[in-house]
CSV table of C-alpha atoms (C1' of nucleotides) in Angstrom, one decimal:
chain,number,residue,atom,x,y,z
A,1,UNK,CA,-24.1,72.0,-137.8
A,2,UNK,CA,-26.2,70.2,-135.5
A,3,UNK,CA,-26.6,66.2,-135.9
A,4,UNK,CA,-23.9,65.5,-139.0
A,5,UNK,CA,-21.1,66.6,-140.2
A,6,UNK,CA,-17.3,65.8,-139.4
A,7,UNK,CA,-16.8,68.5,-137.1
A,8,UNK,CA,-19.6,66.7,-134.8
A,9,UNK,CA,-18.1,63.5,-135.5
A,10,UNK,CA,-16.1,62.9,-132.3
A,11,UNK,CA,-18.4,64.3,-129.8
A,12,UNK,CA,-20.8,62.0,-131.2
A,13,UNK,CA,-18.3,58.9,-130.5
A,14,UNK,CA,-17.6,60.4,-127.0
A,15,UNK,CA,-21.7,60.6,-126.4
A,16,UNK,CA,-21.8,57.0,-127.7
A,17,UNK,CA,-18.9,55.6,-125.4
A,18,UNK,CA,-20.2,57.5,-122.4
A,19,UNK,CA,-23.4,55.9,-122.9
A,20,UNK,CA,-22.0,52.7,-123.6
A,21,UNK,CA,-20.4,52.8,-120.3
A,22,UNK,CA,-23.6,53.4,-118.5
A,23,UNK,CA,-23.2,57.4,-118.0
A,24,UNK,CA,-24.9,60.0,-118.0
A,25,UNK,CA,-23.7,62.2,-121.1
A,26,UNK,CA,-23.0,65.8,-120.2
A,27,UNK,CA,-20.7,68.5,-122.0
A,28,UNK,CA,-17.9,68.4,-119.7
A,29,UNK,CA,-17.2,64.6,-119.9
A,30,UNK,CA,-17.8,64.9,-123.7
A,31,UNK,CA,-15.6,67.5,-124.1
A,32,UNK,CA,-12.9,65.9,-121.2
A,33,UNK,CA,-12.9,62.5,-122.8
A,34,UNK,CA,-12.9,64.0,-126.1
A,35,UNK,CA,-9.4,66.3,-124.6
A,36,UNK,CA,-8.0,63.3,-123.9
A,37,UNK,CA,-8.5,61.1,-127.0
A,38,UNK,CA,-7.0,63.3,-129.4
A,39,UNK,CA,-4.2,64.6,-127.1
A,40,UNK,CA,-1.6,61.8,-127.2
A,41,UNK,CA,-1.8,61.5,-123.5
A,42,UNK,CA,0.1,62.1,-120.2
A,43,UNK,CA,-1.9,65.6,-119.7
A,44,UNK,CA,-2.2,67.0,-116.2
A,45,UNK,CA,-5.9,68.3,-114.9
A,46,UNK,CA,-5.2,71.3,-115.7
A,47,UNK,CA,-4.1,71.0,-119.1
A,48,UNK,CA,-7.2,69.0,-119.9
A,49,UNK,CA,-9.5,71.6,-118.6
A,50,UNK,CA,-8.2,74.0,-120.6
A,51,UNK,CA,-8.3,72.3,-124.1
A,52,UNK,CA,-11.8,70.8,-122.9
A,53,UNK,CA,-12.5,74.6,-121.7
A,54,UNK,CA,-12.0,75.5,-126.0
A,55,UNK,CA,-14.8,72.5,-126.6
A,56,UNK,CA,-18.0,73.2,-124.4
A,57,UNK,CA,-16.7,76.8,-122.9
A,58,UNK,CA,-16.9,77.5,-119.4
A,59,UNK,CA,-15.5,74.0,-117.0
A,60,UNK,CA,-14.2,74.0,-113.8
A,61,UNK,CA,-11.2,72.6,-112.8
A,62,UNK,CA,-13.6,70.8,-110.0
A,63,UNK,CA,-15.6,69.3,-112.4
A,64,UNK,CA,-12.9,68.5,-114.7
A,65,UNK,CA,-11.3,66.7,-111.9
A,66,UNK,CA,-15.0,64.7,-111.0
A,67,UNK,CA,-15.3,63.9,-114.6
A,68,UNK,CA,-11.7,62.1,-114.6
A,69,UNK,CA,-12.5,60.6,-111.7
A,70,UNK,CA,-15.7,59.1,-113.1
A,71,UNK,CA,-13.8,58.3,-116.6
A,72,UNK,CA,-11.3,56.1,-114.4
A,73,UNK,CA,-13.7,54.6,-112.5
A,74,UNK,CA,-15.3,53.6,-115.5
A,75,UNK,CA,-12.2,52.4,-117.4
A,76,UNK,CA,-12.2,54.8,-119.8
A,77,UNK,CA,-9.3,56.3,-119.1
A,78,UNK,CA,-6.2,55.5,-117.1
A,79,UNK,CA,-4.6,57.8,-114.8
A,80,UNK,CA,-0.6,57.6,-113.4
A,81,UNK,CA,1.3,59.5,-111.2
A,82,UNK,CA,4.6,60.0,-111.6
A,83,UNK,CA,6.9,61.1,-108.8
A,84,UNK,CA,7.2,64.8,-108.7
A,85,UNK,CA,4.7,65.4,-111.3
A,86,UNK,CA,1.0,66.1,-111.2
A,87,UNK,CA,-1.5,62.9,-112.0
A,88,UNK,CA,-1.5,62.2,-115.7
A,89,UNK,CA,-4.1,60.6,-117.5
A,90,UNK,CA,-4.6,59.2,-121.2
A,91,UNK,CA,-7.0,56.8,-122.6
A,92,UNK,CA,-7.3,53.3,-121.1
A,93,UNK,CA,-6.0,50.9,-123.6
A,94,UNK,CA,-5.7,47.3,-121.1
A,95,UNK,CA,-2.4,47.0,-122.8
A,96,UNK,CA,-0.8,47.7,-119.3
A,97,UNK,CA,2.0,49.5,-120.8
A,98,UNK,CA,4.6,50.9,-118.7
A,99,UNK,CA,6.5,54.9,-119.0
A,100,UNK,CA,9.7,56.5,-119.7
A,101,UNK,CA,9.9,59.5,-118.0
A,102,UNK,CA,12.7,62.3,-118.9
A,103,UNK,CA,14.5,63.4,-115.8
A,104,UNK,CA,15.5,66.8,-117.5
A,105,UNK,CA,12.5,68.1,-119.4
A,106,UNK,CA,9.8,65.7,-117.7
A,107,UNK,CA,7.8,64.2,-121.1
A,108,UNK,CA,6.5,60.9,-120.8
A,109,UNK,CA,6.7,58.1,-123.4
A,110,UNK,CA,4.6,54.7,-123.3
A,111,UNK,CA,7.0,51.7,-122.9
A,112,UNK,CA,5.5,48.2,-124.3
A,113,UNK,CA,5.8,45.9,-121.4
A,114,UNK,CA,9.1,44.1,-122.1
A,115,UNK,CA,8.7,40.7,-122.4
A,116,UNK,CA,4.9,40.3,-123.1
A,117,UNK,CA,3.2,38.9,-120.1
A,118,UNK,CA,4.9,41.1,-118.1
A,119,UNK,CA,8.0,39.7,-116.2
A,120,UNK,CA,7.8,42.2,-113.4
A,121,UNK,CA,4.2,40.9,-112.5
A,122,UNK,CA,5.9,38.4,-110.9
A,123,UNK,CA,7.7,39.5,-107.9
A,124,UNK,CA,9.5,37.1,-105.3
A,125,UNK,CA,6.5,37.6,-102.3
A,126,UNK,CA,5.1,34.7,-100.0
A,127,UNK,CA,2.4,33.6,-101.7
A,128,UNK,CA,-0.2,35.2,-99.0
A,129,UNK,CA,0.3,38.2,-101.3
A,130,UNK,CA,-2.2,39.3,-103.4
A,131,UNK,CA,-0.2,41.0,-106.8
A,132,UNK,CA,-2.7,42.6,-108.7
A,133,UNK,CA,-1.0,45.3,-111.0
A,134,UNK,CA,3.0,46.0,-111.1
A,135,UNK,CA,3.7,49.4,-112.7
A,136,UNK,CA,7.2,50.3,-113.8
A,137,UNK,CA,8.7,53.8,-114.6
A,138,UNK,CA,12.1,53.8,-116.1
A,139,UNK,CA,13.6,57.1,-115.3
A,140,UNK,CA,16.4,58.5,-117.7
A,141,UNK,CA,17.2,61.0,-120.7
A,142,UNK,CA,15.0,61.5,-123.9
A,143,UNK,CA,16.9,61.8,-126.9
A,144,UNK,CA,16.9,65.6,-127.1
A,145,UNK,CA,17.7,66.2,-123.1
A,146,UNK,CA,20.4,63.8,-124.0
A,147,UNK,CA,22.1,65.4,-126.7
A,148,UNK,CA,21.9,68.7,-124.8
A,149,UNK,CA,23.7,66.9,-121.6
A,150,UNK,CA,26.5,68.3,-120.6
A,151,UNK,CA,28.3,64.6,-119.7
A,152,UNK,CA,27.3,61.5,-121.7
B,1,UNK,CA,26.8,59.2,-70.6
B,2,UNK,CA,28.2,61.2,-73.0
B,3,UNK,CA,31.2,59.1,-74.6
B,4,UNK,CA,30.7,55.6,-74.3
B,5,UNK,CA,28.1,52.5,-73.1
B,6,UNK,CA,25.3,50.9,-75.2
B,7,UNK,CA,22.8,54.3,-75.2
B,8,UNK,CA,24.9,55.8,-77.4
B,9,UNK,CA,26.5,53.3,-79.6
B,10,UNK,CA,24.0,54.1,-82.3
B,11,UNK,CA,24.6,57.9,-82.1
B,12,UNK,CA,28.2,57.7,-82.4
B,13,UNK,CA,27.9,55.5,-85.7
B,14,UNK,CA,25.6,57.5,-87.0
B,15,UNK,CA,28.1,60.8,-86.4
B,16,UNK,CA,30.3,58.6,-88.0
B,17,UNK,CA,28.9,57.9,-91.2
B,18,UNK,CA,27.9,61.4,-91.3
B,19,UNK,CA,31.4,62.5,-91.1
B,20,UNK,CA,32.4,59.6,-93.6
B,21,UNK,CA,30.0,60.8,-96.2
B,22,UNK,CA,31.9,64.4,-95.8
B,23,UNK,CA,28.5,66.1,-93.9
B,24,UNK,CA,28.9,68.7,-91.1
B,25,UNK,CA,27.8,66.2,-87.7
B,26,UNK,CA,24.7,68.3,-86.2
B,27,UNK,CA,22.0,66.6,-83.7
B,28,UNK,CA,19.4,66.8,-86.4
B,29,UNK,CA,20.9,64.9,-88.5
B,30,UNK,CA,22.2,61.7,-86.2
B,31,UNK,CA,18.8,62.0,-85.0
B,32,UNK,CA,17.0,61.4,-88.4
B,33,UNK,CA,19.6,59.4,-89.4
B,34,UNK,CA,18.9,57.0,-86.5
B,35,UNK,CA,15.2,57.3,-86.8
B,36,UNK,CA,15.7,56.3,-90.8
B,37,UNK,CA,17.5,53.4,-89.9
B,38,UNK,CA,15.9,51.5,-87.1
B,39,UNK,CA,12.5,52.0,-88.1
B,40,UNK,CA,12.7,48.8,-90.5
B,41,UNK,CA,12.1,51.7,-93.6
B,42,UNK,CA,9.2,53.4,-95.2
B,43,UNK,CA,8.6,56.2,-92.8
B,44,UNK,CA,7.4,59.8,-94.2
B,45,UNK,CA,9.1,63.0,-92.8
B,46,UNK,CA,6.3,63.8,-90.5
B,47,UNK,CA,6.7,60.3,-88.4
B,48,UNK,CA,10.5,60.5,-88.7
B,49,UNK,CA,10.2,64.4,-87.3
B,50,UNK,CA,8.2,62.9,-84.5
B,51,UNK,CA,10.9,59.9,-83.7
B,52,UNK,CA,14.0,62.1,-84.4
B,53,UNK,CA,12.1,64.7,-81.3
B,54,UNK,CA,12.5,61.8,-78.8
B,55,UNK,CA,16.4,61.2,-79.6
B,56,UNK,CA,17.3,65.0,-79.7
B,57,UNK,CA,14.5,67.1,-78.9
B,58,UNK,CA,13.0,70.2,-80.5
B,59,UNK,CA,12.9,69.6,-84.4
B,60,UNK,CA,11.6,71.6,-87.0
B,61,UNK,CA,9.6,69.8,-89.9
B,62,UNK,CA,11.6,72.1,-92.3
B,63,UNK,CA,14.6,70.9,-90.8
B,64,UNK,CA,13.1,67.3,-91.3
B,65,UNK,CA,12.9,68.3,-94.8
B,66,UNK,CA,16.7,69.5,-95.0
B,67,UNK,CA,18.2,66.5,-93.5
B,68,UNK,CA,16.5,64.3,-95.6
B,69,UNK,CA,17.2,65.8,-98.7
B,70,UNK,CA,21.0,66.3,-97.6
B,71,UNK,CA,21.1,62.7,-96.8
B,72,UNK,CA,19.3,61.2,-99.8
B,73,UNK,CA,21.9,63.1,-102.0
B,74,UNK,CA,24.9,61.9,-99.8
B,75,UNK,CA,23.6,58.4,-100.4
B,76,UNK,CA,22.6,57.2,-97.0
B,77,UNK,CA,19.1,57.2,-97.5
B,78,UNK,CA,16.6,56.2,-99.8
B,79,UNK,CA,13.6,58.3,-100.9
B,80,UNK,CA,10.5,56.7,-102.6
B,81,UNK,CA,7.5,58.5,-103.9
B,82,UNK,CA,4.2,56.0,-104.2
B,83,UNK,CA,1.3,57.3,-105.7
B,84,UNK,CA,-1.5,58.5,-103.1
B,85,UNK,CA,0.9,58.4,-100.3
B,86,UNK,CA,3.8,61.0,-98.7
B,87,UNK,CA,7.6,60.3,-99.5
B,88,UNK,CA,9.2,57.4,-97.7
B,89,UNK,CA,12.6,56.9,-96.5
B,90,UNK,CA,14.5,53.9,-95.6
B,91,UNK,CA,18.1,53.0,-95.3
B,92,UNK,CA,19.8,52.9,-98.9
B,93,UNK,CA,21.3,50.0,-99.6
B,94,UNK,CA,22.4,50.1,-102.9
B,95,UNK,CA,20.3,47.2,-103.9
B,96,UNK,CA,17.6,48.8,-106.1
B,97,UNK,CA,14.9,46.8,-104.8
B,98,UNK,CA,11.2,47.8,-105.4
B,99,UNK,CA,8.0,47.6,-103.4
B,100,UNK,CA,5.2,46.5,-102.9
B,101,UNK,CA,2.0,48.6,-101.6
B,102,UNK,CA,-1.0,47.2,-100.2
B,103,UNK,CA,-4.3,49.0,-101.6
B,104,UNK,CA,-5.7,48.3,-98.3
B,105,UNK,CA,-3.8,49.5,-95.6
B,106,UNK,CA,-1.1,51.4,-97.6
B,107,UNK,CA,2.0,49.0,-95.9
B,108,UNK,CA,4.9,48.6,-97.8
B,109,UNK,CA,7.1,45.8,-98.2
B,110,UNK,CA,10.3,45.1,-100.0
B,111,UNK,CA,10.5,43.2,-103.0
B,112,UNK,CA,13.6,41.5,-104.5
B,113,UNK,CA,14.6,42.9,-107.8
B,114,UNK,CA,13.0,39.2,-109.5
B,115,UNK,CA,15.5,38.0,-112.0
B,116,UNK,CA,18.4,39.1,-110.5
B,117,UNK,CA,19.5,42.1,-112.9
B,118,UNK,CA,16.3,43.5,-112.8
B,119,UNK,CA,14.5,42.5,-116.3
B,120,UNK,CA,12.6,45.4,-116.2
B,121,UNK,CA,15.7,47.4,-116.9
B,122,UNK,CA,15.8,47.0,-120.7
B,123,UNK,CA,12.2,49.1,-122.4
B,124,UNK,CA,11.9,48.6,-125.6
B,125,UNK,CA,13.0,51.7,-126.1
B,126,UNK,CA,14.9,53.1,-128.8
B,127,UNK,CA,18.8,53.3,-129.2
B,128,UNK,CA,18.7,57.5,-128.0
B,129,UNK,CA,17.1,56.7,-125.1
B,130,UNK,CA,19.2,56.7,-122.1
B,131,UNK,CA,17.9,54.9,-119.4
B,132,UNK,CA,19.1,55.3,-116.2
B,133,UNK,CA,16.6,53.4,-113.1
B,134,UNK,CA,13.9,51.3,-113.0
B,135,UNK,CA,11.5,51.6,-110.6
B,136,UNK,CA,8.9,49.0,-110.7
B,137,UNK,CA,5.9,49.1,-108.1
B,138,UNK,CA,3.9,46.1,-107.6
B,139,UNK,CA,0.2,47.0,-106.3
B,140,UNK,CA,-2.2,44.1,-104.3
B,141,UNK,CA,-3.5,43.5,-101.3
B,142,UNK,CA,-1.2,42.4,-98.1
B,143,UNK,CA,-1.8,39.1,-96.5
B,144,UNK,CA,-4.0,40.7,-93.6
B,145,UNK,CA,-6.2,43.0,-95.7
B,146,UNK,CA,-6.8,39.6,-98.2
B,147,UNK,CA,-8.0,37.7,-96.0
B,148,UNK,CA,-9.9,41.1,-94.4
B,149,UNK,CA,-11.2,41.3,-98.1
B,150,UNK,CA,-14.8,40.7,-99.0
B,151,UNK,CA,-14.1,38.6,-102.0
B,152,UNK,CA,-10.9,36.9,-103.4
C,1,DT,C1',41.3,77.9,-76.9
C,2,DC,C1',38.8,81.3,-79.2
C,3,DC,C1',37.0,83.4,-83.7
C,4,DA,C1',35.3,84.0,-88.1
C,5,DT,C1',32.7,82.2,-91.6
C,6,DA,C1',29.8,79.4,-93.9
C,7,DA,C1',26.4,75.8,-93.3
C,8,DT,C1',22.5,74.6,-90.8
C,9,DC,C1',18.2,75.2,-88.0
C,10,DT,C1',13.8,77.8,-86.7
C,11,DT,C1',9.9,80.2,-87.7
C,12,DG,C1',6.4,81.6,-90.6
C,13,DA,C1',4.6,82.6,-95.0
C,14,DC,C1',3.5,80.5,-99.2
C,15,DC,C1',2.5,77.2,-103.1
C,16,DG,C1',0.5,73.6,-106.2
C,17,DA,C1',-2.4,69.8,-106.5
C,18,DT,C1',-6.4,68.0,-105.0
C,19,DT,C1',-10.6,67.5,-102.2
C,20,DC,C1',-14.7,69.0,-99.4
C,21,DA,C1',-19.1,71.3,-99.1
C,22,DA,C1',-23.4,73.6,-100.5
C,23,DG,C1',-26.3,75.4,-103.6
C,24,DA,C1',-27.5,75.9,-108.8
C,25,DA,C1',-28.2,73.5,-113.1
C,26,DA,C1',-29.4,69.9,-116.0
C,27,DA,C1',-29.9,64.7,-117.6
C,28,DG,C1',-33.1,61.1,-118.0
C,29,DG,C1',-37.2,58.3,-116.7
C,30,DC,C1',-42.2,58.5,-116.1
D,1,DG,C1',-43.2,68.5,-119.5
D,2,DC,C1',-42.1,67.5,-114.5
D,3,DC,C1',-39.5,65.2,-110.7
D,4,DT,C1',-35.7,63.1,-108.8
D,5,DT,C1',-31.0,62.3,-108.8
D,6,DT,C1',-26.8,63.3,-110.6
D,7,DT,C1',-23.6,66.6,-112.0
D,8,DC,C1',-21.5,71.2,-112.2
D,9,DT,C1',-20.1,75.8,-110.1
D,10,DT,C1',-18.1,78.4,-106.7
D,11,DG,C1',-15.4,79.0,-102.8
D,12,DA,C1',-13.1,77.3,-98.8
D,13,DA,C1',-10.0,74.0,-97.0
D,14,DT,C1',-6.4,70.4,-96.7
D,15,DC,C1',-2.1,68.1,-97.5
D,16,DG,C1',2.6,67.6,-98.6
D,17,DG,C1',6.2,70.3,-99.4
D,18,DT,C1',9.1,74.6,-100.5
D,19,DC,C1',10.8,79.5,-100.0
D,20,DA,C1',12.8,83.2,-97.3
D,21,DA,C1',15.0,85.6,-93.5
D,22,DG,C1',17.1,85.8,-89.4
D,23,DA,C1',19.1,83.1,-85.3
D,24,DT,C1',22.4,79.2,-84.2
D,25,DT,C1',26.1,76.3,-84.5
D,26,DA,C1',29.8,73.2,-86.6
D,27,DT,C1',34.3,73.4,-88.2
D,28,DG,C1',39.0,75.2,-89.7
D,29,DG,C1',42.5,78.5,-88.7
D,30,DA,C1',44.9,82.1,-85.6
DNA sequence: TCCATAATCTTGACCGATTCAAGAAAAGGC
DNA sequence: GCCTTTTCTTGAATCGGTCAAGATTATGGA
């Protein structure tokens, strides 16, 4: 189980779209890229280190953290920080979509931008002001944390 | 000067909304208090430590920390957590206006919720969702660093 | 006015997330 | 296959913030 194969499959598509991107292709960003592809997103470092850890074996949390750095950079992947929270980062899809985060159990769940080109891209600023991103967290209750909630 | 004259104008209002909010009235707290609300907003809790020293004196950072958090759940103040930066405070004003951060220099500048009730307040999120705030950060360059900037 | 009590402040240790630094390993071009 | 440059490992350090314990102090009642 070398070159084919469906087990091989994906690290063969992360090998291609680090290359594509003009990187050099090494286990740990194989095996990072590849942990967050298939994880749904909104993973911390640490989370993604370990999962990467069950790919290629032995990573540390130092490289794990270069290799994000240098899959944002790259625009493969899209990182956000959420208040009280440690950086999260899922795949980049340039859909600029927003997040719901859950005040009670802290999960995260992609929001479409509202009104398609983004209404909040357009803030009331002098126009001196260069606006180059807005990014929105709506804060609140998931469905579960809500129907556990004491009040309502 | 201890009860009246313009000096201490400022101190006894800030013992007074203290009092109004139901808080105990120590010197820590009108100090930070008054630091919070002349500084125009958007201070962190070491630089508010440092201009709460010169109205009362010794301060602990920890009891920085304590006032802040007292007062940001009595409502007076406002905290705000921006990605890459410290916690800021500023005056709350019940307004829930966002902000805009230079990627520059960092600044921080107020922004006008845009369409009056805030747009950004309805995700499309599903019925079980309760959402409770929106906080919407708009990222860019400030007038100074633009025209600072290499390219535009 | 003075006291008792509970809240608050000070000091100092501690923590999680992230970065810095230096040497070892390995990717990729010739 | 080697050489150069990038990347990874290990370990220390930094930053923002919290925890914990004992000293102070604000406030309500005697």
């Amino acid at each position: 189980m070398t070159t084919s194969g469906t087990a091989d499959e994906p690290m063969a598509l992360a090998a291609e779209r680090l290359r594509t991107a003009g990187m050099r292709v090494t286990a740990p960003r194989m095996a990072v890229l590849m942990a967050v592809s298939d994880s749904g997103g909104h993973l911390d470092a640490d989370t993604l280190r370990e999962r990467a850890q069950r790919i290629t074996g032995r990573l540390s949390l130092q490289a794990t953290y270069n290799v994000l750095r240098a899959l944002t950079d790259a625009g493969l992947v899209r990182s956000t920080q959420i208040a009280g929270h440690p950086t999260r980062y899922e795949t980049e899809r340039h859909d600029n979509h927003h997040h719901f985060v859950c005040r009670a159990c802290g999960s995260i769940r992609d929001v479409e931008c509202a009104v398609g080109a983004a209404p909040c891209m357009e803030p009331r600023l002098p126009e001196e002001y260069d606006t180059q991103e807005a990014a929105v967290t709506f804060w609140g209750l998931c469905p579960g944390c809500r129907a556990a909630a004491p009040v309502s």
